[in-house]
Coordinates of C-alpha atoms in Angstrom, one line a residue:
M252 CA -29.6 42.7 0.5
T253 CA -27.9 44.0 3.6
T254 CA -24.4 45.8 3.7
T255 CA -22.4 47.6 6.4
A256 CA -21.2 50.9 5.4
T257 CA -17.6 51.7 5.9
T258 CA -15.4 54.8 5.6
P259 CA -13.7 54.7 2.1
A260 CA -9.9 54.9 1.7
V261 CA -10.0 56.9 -1.5
G262 CA -11.4 60.4 -1.9
G263 CA -10.5 63.7 0.0
A264 CA -10.5 67.2 -1.1
Q265 CA -8.3 66.8 -4.2
D266 CA -8.7 68.7 -7.6
P267 CA -9.6 66.2 -10.1
L268 CA -9.4 68.6 -12.9
L269 CA -5.7 68.7 -12.9
T270 CA -5.6 65.4 -14.6
I271 CA -8.2 63.6 -16.6
E272 CA -8.5 59.7 -16.5
T273 CA -8.6 58.3 -20.0
H274 CA -10.0 54.8 -19.3
R275 CA -13.5 54.7 -20.9
P276 CA -16.1 54.7 -18.0
T277 CA -19.4 52.7 -18.0
L278 CA -22.5 55.1 -17.8
D279 CA -25.9 54.8 -16.6
P280 CA -27.7 53.3 -19.4
G281 CA -30.9 54.9 -18.5
K282 CA -29.7 58.3 -19.4
R283 CA -28.7 60.0 -22.6
H284 CA -25.1 61.2 -22.8
N285 CA -23.3 63.7 -24.9
P286 CA -19.4 63.1 -24.8
A287 CA -18.6 66.6 -26.0
S288 CA -20.3 68.0 -22.7
G289 CA -18.4 65.7 -20.4
L290 CA -15.8 68.2 -19.4
E291 CA -18.5 70.9 -19.1
E292 CA -20.4 68.7 -16.7
A293 CA -17.4 68.0 -14.6
I294 CA -16.5 71.7 -14.3
A295 CA -20.2 72.5 -13.5
R296 CA -20.1 70.0 -10.7
A297 CA -16.8 70.9 -9.2
A298 CA -17.9 74.6 -9.4
S299 CA -20.4 74.2 -6.6
T300 CA -18.0 73.9 -3.6
A301 CA -20.6 72.6 -1.1
D302 CA -22.1 70.4 -3.3
Y303 CA -19.0 69.0 -4.9
D304 CA -17.2 68.2 -1.6
G305 CA -20.2 66.4 -0.4
W306 CA -20.6 64.6 -3.7
L307 CA -17.0 63.5 -3.9
E308 CA -17.1 62.3 -0.4
H309 CA -20.2 60.4 -1.1
T310 CA -18.9 58.6 -4.2
A311 CA -15.5 57.9 -2.8
S312 CA -17.0 54.5 -1.7
A313 CA -16.6 53.3 -5.2
G314 CA -13.0 54.0 -5.1
G315 CA -12.6 55.3 -8.7
C316 CA -14.4 52.3 -10.1
V317 CA -15.1 52.6 -13.8
R318 CA -18.6 50.7 -13.7
P319 CA -19.8 51.2 -10.1
V320 CA -23.1 49.4 -8.9
Q321 CA -25.9 52.0 -7.8
L322 CA -27.7 50.9 -4.8
R323 CA -31.0 52.3 -3.3
G324 CA -32.5 51.7 0.1
E325 CA -31.9 53.0 3.6
S326 CA -29.0 53.5 5.9
H327 CA -29.5 52.9 9.7
I328 CA -27.3 54.1 12.7
V329 CA -27.5 51.4 15.2
S330 CA -26.3 51.4 18.8
E331 CA -23.8 48.7 19.2
R332 CA -24.6 48.2 23.0
T333 CA -28.5 48.0 22.8
G334 CA -29.1 47.3 19.0
R335 CA -31.5 50.2 18.9
I336 CA -31.8 52.1 15.6
I337 CA -31.0 55.8 16.5
S338 CA -31.7 57.2 13.1
T339 CA -32.3 56.2 9.5
R340 CA -31.5 58.1 6.2
P341 CA -32.9 56.9 2.9
T342 CA -30.7 57.2 -0.2
D343 CA -33.2 59.7 -1.7
D344 CA -31.7 62.2 0.6
M345 CA -28.3 61.4 -0.6
P346 CA -26.4 62.9 -3.6
D347 CA -27.7 61.3 -6.9
G348 CA -30.3 59.5 -4.8
V349 CA -28.2 56.3 -4.7
I350 CA -24.9 55.0 -3.0
Y351 CA -22.1 53.7 -5.1
K352 CA -20.3 50.4 -4.5
A353 CA -17.2 49.4 -6.6
C354 CA -17.7 46.4 -9.1
G355 CA -14.8 44.5 -7.7
N356 CA -13.9 43.2 -11.1
R357 CA -10.3 41.7 -11.1
R358 CA -9.5 42.5 -14.8
A359 CA -7.4 45.6 -15.3
A360 CA -8.8 46.1 -18.8
V361 CA -12.3 46.3 -17.3
C362 CA -11.7 48.4 -14.1
P363 CA -8.2 49.5 -13.3
S364 CA -9.0 50.7 -9.9
C365 CA -10.8 47.5 -8.6
A366 CA -8.1 45.4 -10.3
E367 CA -5.2 47.3 -8.4
V368 CA -7.1 46.5 -5.1
Y369 CA -7.6 42.7 -6.1
R370 CA -3.7 42.7 -7.2
G371 CA -2.7 44.0 -3.8
D372 CA -4.7 41.5 -2.0
T373 CA -3.4 38.7 -4.1
Y374 CA 0.2 39.8 -3.3
Q375 CA -0.4 39.7 0.4
L376 CA -2.2 36.5 0.1
V377 CA 0.8 34.9 -1.8
L378 CA 3.4 36.5 0.4
A379 CA 1.8 35.4 3.5
G380 CA 2.2 31.8 2.2
L381 CA 5.9 32.4 1.8
Q382 CA 6.9 34.6 4.8
G383 CA 4.2 34.0 7.3
G384 CA 1.8 36.6 8.6
K385 CA -2.1 37.0 8.2
G386 CA -2.5 34.0 10.5
I387 CA 0.3 31.9 9.0
P388 CA 3.2 31.0 11.1
T389 CA 6.5 32.5 10.1
T390 CA 8.0 29.0 10.3
V391 CA 6.8 28.6 6.7
T392 CA 10.2 30.2 5.5
Q393 CA 11.8 26.9 6.7
H394 CA 9.5 24.8 4.3
P395 CA 10.7 23.6 0.9
C396 CA 9.1 25.8 -1.8
A397 CA 9.2 25.8 -5.5
F398 CA 7.9 28.3 -8.2
V399 CA 6.5 25.9 -11.0
T400 CA 5.3 26.8 -14.4
F401 CA 2.9 24.5 -16.1
T402 CA 2.6 25.0 -19.9
A403 CA 0.2 23.7 -22.4
P404 CA 1.2 21.5 -25.4
S405 CA 1.8 22.7 -28.8
F406 CA -1.3 23.0 -31.1
G407 CA 0.8 24.3 -34.0
P408 CA 3.9 26.5 -34.8
V409 CA 3.6 30.1 -33.8
H410 CA 5.6 33.3 -33.8
S411 CA 7.6 33.7 -30.6
A412 CA 10.3 35.7 -29.0
R413 CA 12.7 33.0 -28.3
K414 CA 15.7 33.8 -26.1
H415 CA 19.0 32.3 -25.1
R416 CA 21.6 33.1 -22.5
G417 CA 25.0 34.2 -23.6
R418 CA 28.3 33.6 -22.1
D419 CA 28.0 36.7 -20.1
G420 CA 24.8 35.7 -18.5
Q421 CA 22.6 38.1 -20.5
L422 CA 19.4 37.1 -22.1
R423 CA 19.3 37.8 -26.0
N424 CA 16.6 37.2 -28.7
Q425 CA 16.9 34.4 -31.1
T426 CA 15.6 34.0 -34.6
C427 CA 12.0 32.8 -34.4
R428 CA 11.9 29.6 -36.4
P429 CA 15.0 29.2 -38.5
R430 CA 15.2 26.4 -41.0
R431 CA 17.9 25.7 -43.7
K432 CA 15.5 24.4 -46.1
P433 CA 11.8 25.3 -47.0
D434 CA 9.3 23.8 -44.6
P435 CA 6.1 24.0 -46.5
C436 CA 2.8 22.8 -44.8
P437 CA -0.1 21.1 -46.5
H438 CA -1.5 24.4 -47.6
G439 CA 1.6 25.8 -49.3
I440 CA 2.9 28.1 -46.5
D441 CA 6.4 28.1 -45.6
L442 CA 6.8 27.5 -41.8
R443 CA 10.0 29.2 -41.5
C444 CA 10.6 32.5 -39.9
H445 CA 14.0 34.1 -39.9
Q446 CA 13.0 37.3 -38.0
T447 CA 14.1 38.0 -34.5
H448 CA 10.7 39.2 -32.6
H449 CA 10.7 41.3 -29.5
D450 CA 8.4 41.4 -26.6
G451 CA 5.1 43.3 -27.3
E452 CA 5.1 42.8 -31.0
K453 CA 1.5 42.1 -32.3
I454 CA 2.8 39.1 -34.3
L455 CA 3.7 37.1 -31.3
G456 CA 1.5 34.0 -30.7
T457 CA -0.1 33.9 -34.1
P458 CA 0.1 30.9 -36.1
L459 CA 2.5 30.6 -39.2
C460 CA -0.6 28.9 -40.9
L461 CA -4.0 29.5 -39.6
D462 CA -5.3 26.6 -41.3
C463 CA -2.8 24.1 -39.8
Y464 CA -3.2 25.3 -36.3
D465 CA -5.5 23.2 -34.1
H466 CA -7.9 25.7 -32.8
D467 CA -10.5 23.1 -31.7
H468 CA -8.0 21.2 -29.4
Q469 CA -6.8 24.4 -27.9
V470 CA -10.2 25.8 -26.8
V471 CA -11.1 22.3 -25.4
W472 CA -7.7 22.2 -23.5
N473 CA -8.5 25.6 -22.2
A474 CA -11.9 24.5 -21.0
L475 CA -10.4 21.3 -19.2
S476 CA -7.2 22.8 -17.9
G477 CA -8.7 23.3 -14.5
E478 CA -9.6 19.6 -14.3
L479 CA -6.0 18.6 -15.6
W480 CA -4.7 20.7 -12.7
R481 CA -7.0 19.1 -10.1
R482 CA -6.0 15.6 -11.4
T483 CA -2.2 16.7 -11.3
M484 CA -2.3 18.0 -7.7
D485 CA -4.2 14.7 -6.5
R486 CA -1.6 12.6 -8.3
A487 CA 1.3 14.5 -6.7
K488 CA -0.3 14.2 -3.3
D489 CA -0.7 10.5 -3.7
I490 CA 3.1 10.2 -4.7
L491 CA 4.0 12.2 -1.6
R492 CA 1.7 10.4 0.5
A493 CA 3.1 6.9 -0.6
W494 CA 6.7 8.3 0.1
A495 CA 5.9 9.7 3.5
K496 CA 4.2 6.2 4.5
A497 CA 7.3 4.4 3.4
H498 CA 9.4 6.7 5.6
G499 CA 7.1 7.0 8.6
V500 CA 6.5 10.6 8.3
T501 CA 3.5 12.8 7.3
I502 CA 3.5 15.6 4.9
K503 CA 1.0 17.8 3.0
L504 CA 1.2 19.7 -0.4
S505 CA 0.0 23.3 -0.3
Y506 CA 0.0 25.5 -3.3
G507 CA -1.2 28.9 -4.6
K508 CA -1.6 29.3 -8.3
V509 CA -2.6 31.9 -11.1
A510 CA -3.4 31.2 -14.8
E511 CA -1.8 33.4 -17.4
M512 CA -3.2 33.8 -20.9
Q513 CA -0.2 33.5 -23.4
A514 CA -0.3 35.4 -26.6
R515 CA -1.3 32.4 -28.6
G516 CA -4.6 32.3 -26.5
V517 CA -3.9 29.2 -24.3
A518 CA -3.6 29.3 -20.5
H519 CA -0.7 28.2 -18.5
F520 CA -0.3 28.1 -14.8
H521 CA 2.4 29.6 -12.5
A522 CA 2.2 28.0 -9.0
L523 CA 3.9 28.1 -5.5
L524 CA 4.1 24.5 -4.2
R525 CA 5.1 24.1 -0.5
L526 CA 5.6 21.2 1.6
D527 CA 4.0 21.3 5.2
G528 CA 4.4 18.9 8.0
T529 CA 1.6 17.8 10.5
N530 CA 1.2 18.0 14.1
P531 CA -0.8 14.8 15.4
L532 CA -2.0 16.8 18.4
E533 CA -3.1 19.7 16.2
P534 CA -3.8 18.5 12.7
H535 CA -5.0 21.9 11.5
T536 CA -1.8 23.6 12.2
I537 CA 1.1 24.3 9.8
A538 CA 4.2 22.6 11.0
I539 CA 7.7 22.2 9.7
P540 CA 8.1 18.9 7.5
H541 CA 10.7 16.3 8.3
L542 CA 14.2 17.1 7.1
T543 CA 14.1 14.2 4.5
A544 CA 11.1 16.0 2.9
D545 CA 13.2 18.4 0.9
L546 CA 13.1 20.4 -2.3
T547 CA 14.4 17.5 -4.3
L548 CA 11.5 15.3 -3.2
L549 CA 9.1 18.1 -4.0
A550 CA 10.6 18.8 -7.6
A551 CA 10.4 14.9 -8.5
S552 CA 7.0 14.5 -7.2
I553 CA 5.7 17.3 -9.4
R554 CA 7.7 16.1 -12.4
R555 CA 6.0 12.5 -12.0
A556 CA 2.8 13.9 -11.5
V557 CA 3.0 16.0 -14.6
T558 CA 4.3 13.3 -17.0
G559 CA 1.7 10.8 -15.6
T560 CA -1.5 12.8 -15.9
R561 CA -3.5 12.7 -18.9
F562 CA -7.1 12.0 -19.9
R563 CA -9.3 12.2 -22.9
S564 CA -12.3 14.5 -23.2
L565 CA -15.9 13.2 -23.6
P566 CA -16.9 12.2 -27.2
H567 CA -18.0 15.0 -29.4
P568 CA -19.8 15.0 -32.7
D569 CA -16.6 16.4 -34.4
Q570 CA -14.3 14.3 -32.6
P571 CA -15.8 10.9 -31.5
D572 CA -12.6 9.9 -29.5
G573 CA -12.2 13.1 -27.8
W574 CA -9.5 15.3 -27.4
L575 CA -6.2 14.3 -25.4
I576 CA -5.7 16.8 -22.4
E577 CA -2.2 16.6 -21.0
W578 CA 0.6 19.2 -20.1
G579 CA 3.3 20.5 -22.6
T580 CA 6.8 19.3 -22.4
Q581 CA 8.2 22.4 -20.8
L582 CA 8.0 22.2 -17.1
D583 CA 10.1 24.8 -14.9
V584 CA 10.7 24.1 -11.3
R585 CA 12.7 26.7 -9.5
P586 CA 13.5 27.0 -5.8
V587 CA 12.2 29.9 -3.8
R588 CA 14.0 31.0 -0.8
K589 CA 15.3 34.3 0.7
A590 CA 18.5 34.7 -1.5
V591 CA 20.0 36.4 -4.5
D592 CA 22.5 35.1 -7.1
G593 CA 20.3 33.3 -9.4
V594 CA 17.5 32.3 -7.0
I595 CA 14.1 34.2 -7.2
T596 CA 13.1 36.0 -3.9
E597 CA 9.8 35.6 -2.2
T598 CA 8.7 39.2 -2.9
A599 CA 9.5 38.8 -6.5
V600 CA 7.5 35.8 -7.1
A601 CA 4.6 37.3 -5.0
G602 CA 4.5 40.3 -7.2
Y603 CA 4.8 38.1 -10.4
L604 CA 1.8 36.1 -9.6
A605 CA -0.2 39.0 -8.4
K606 CA 0.3 40.9 -11.7
Y607 CA -1.1 38.1 -13.8
A608 CA -4.1 37.7 -11.5
T609 CA -5.6 40.8 -12.9
K610 CA -5.1 39.8 -16.7
A611 CA -7.3 37.7 -18.9
A612 CA -7.2 37.3 -22.6
E613 CA -6.1 40.8 -23.6
A614 CA -2.5 39.3 -24.7
T615 CA -4.2 37.8 -27.6
G616 CA -5.8 41.1 -28.8
H617 CA -9.2 39.9 -27.9
S618 CA -11.3 41.6 -25.1
S619 CA -14.9 41.4 -24.9
A620 CA -17.6 41.0 -22.4
R621 CA -19.7 37.7 -22.4
L622 CA -20.8 37.0 -26.0
T623 CA -24.3 36.0 -27.1
N624 CA -25.8 34.8 -30.3
A625 CA -26.3 38.6 -31.2
T626 CA -22.5 39.6 -30.6
V627 CA -20.5 36.5 -31.4
R628 CA -20.2 37.2 -35.0
R629 CA -18.4 40.4 -34.3
Y630 CA -15.5 38.4 -33.0
A631 CA -15.8 34.9 -34.4
T632 CA -14.0 35.3 -37.8
R633 CA -11.9 33.1 -39.9
H634 CA -9.2 35.8 -40.6
T635 CA -7.5 36.2 -37.2
H636 CA -6.3 33.7 -34.7
A637 CA -8.3 35.1 -31.8
G638 CA -11.4 35.0 -34.2
R639 CA -11.0 31.4 -35.0
L640 CA -10.5 30.5 -31.3
V641 CA -13.8 32.3 -30.5
D642 CA -15.5 30.5 -33.4
A643 CA -14.2 27.2 -32.2
C644 CA -15.8 27.8 -28.7
W645 CA -19.2 28.5 -30.3
R646 CA -19.1 25.7 -32.7
I647 CA -17.9 23.1 -30.4
G648 CA -20.2 24.3 -27.8
R649 CA -23.4 24.0 -29.7
P650 CA -26.5 22.6 -28.0
D651 CA -26.0 19.1 -29.5
S652 CA -22.2 18.9 -28.3
D653 CA -22.7 16.5 -25.4
L654 CA -23.3 13.1 -26.8
D655 CA -23.7 11.8 -23.3
P656 CA -25.5 14.5 -21.1
D657 CA -26.0 12.2 -18.2
E658 CA -22.0 11.7 -18.0
A659 CA -21.4 15.4 -18.4
A660 CA -23.8 16.0 -15.6
K661 CA -22.2 13.5 -13.4
N662 CA -18.9 15.3 -13.7
S663 CA -20.5 18.4 -12.4
G664 CA -20.1 20.2 -15.8
R665 CA -16.4 19.9 -15.9
L666 CA -16.3 17.9 -19.0
S667 CA -19.4 19.4 -20.7
Y668 CA -18.8 21.1 -23.9
R669 CA -21.7 23.2 -23.9
R670 CA -19.9 25.6 -21.3
L671 CA -17.6 26.6 -24.1
Q672 CA -20.0 29.1 -25.5
R673 CA -20.4 30.7 -22.0
W674 CA -16.8 31.3 -21.8
A675 CA -16.1 32.1 -25.6
H676 CA -14.9 35.6 -24.6
M677 CA -12.1 33.9 -22.5
L678 CA -11.3 31.6 -25.6
G679 CA -12.7 28.6 -23.7
F680 CA -11.0 29.1 -20.2
G681 CA -13.5 29.2 -17.6
G682 CA -11.5 28.5 -14.5
H683 CA -10.5 30.9 -11.6
F684 CA -7.5 32.7 -12.5
S685 CA -6.3 32.7 -8.9
T686 CA -6.7 29.7 -6.6
K687 CA -5.0 28.2 -3.6
S688 CA -5.2 25.2 -1.3
R689 CA -7.0 25.4 2.0
Q690 CA -3.8 25.4 4.2
Y691 CA -1.6 27.5 1.9
S692 CA -2.5 31.0 3.1
T693 CA -5.3 33.3 4.3
T694 CA -8.2 34.0 2.1
L695 CA -9.2 37.1 0.0
K696 CA -12.3 37.3 2.1
A697 CA -10.4 37.5 5.3
L698 CA -8.2 40.4 3.9
R699 CA -11.2 42.3 2.7
E700 CA -12.9 42.0 6.0
A701 CA -9.7 43.2 7.8
R702 CA -9.6 46.2 5.5
A703 CA -13.3 46.9 6.2
N704 CA -12.8 46.6 10.0
W705 CA -9.9 49.0 9.7
R706 CA -12.0 51.5 7.9
R707 CA -14.7 51.1 10.2
E708 CA -12.5 51.6 13.2
R709 CA -10.9 54.7 11.6
H710 CA -14.3 56.1 11.0
R711 CA -15.4 55.4 14.5
T712 CA -12.3 57.1 16.0
A713 CA -12.8 60.1 13.8
E714 CA -16.4 60.6 14.4
H715 CA -16.7 59.6 18.1
T716 CA -15.4 60.8 21.4
A717 CA -15.1 59.0 24.8
D718 CA -18.7 60.4 25.8
T719 CA -20.4 59.4 22.6
E720 CA -22.2 56.1 22.3
T721 CA -20.6 53.6 20.0
T722 CA -22.6 53.0 16.8
L723 CA -22.6 50.9 13.7
I724 CA -23.9 52.0 10.2
V725 CA -26.0 49.2 8.7
G726 CA -27.7 49.4 5.3
N727 CA -30.5 47.7 3.7
F728 CA -30.2 48.3 0.0
T729 CA -31.3 47.0 -3.4
Y730 CA -29.8 47.1 -6.9
A731 CA -30.7 50.2 -8.8
N732 CA -28.2 50.4 -11.9
T733 CA -24.7 50.1 -13.0
G734 CA -22.4 52.9 -14.1
W735 CA -22.0 56.6 -13.6
R736 CA -24.9 59.0 -14.4
T737 CA -22.9 61.3 -16.5
I738 CA -19.5 61.5 -18.1
G739 CA -18.6 64.4 -16.1
D740 CA -19.2 62.3 -13.0
A741 CA -17.1 59.5 -14.3
L742 CA -14.3 61.8 -14.9
L743 CA -14.4 63.4 -11.5
A744 CA -14.6 60.1 -9.6
T745 CA -12.0 58.2 -11.5
T746 CA -9.5 61.0 -11.7
A747 CA -9.8 61.5 -7.9
A748 CA -9.0 58.0 -7.3
T749 CA -6.2 58.0 -9.8
K750 CA -4.5 60.8 -7.9
A751 CA -4.9 59.1 -4.5
R752 CA -3.4 55.9 -5.9
E753 CA -0.4 58.0 -7.3
H754 CA -0.1 59.6 -4.0
R755 CA 0.1 56.3 -2.2
R756 CA 2.8 55.1 -4.8
L757 CA 4.9 58.1 -4.2
V758 CA 4.8 57.8 -0.4
K759 CA 5.7 54.1 -0.7
D760 CA 8.7 54.9 -3.0
Q761 CA 9.8 57.5 -0.5
L762 CA 9.6 55.3 2.3
E763 CA 11.6 52.5 0.5
Q764 CA 14.3 55.2 -0.5
L765 CA 14.7 56.3 3.1
L766 CA 14.9 52.6 4.2
N767 CA 17.6 51.9 1.7
E768 CA 19.4 54.9 2.8
G769 CA 19.2 53.9 6.4
I770 CA 20.6 50.5 5.5
N771 CA 23.6 52.0 3.4
A772 CA 24.4 54.6 6.0

């Protein structure tokens, strides 16, 4: 593959031995590692000043990644004016004989460093759709916009931290599942719970009776929730299109959404939905919608689309009629605008969505890589809620699960049960955790390219003078391995990146403090 080298944003002459990153790194599987010697390896590497500084600068391109990708090949310095290769340097002449590239995983439980970059990009993407910028006009602040939470139906009673708002406006915890009389299930378990649960308790999301809970239906719902979202958006667009035609105007529906895995192991969606107008002379531009297309219209259209969208999955050997796929009864539609006093702000909702873009199934207590026949039995157990969900994915997704393979293929795999085994580690959910419509905002790709161009220009400014020929660094690399060579290398690289992130956070906090002091002065 061909890549373009850029100057990394993380690194520098920092002393990584002051703090040790505790996240477990991924090591080079081709080497033997002794955990007890990790600190000694780090000290030995850092003791050589010349070698250490060069190595730290070289590995900074991974940005403190827990499981970087190792690449081998050649790096070429090319004249930007003539395209002539000025010099070539093979990776054999570089530290460790490879270059390191960040894995780019969005899950904070897998790689905190890459997840932080993904979270920041998602925040900028969402905020641009609310305030403008990044190629989006600032007039979007005048568009009706709602923050909507779409929930899944109930598959059985679970322990929950119920809350209510008191007379003073403060939220207070309520009793989990109060009942005056015993409420036994068919298995003899009392489905009452008079405890008051708090956020973070492990019992949250677990069924009161494992045997009563419909785990099969839940994993199928997770697998088809993306299809349910698509059909809901199509229905909402049809409703808005019919209204616009009746009123002689044109409007579009744009959205940005993230999926959140609840403690019970089912996905629900948080979305920003925005009404846009159209300009007949420039149909691809984002225009202010007609005044009659307001927030009331947007909320009513979403509610009608949610209540009117449902379908059944394809027949399955265990469920000949398929499973009903629909939304839950709880639908929260809240306005978004630059205000306080009970209305969520744009920056708050952008930060909220970006936070959940880096999470997966960790809320259920289950976290694993993609499962295989050799590893699934470690997690598929009948004794835990998450274990039963994994077991349901593997059982329903068995090879003979698709009674009508032609129908499953015709639907591009969206309704195929066999995909459940592929996504068993995600409890059946195989969709994207962060998606958007084409017109809502910029793209993650554009943000990454802008960051790479900034680093490249920064490198060019630092390394070249006015009399020096402008050059590009182009690489031709192939995959070599994944992970750090030793535990000591992992400690040094991840700790340096951790200190760099902490430094940026402190600078940001100081700038905000100075800004607030200037406003209050």
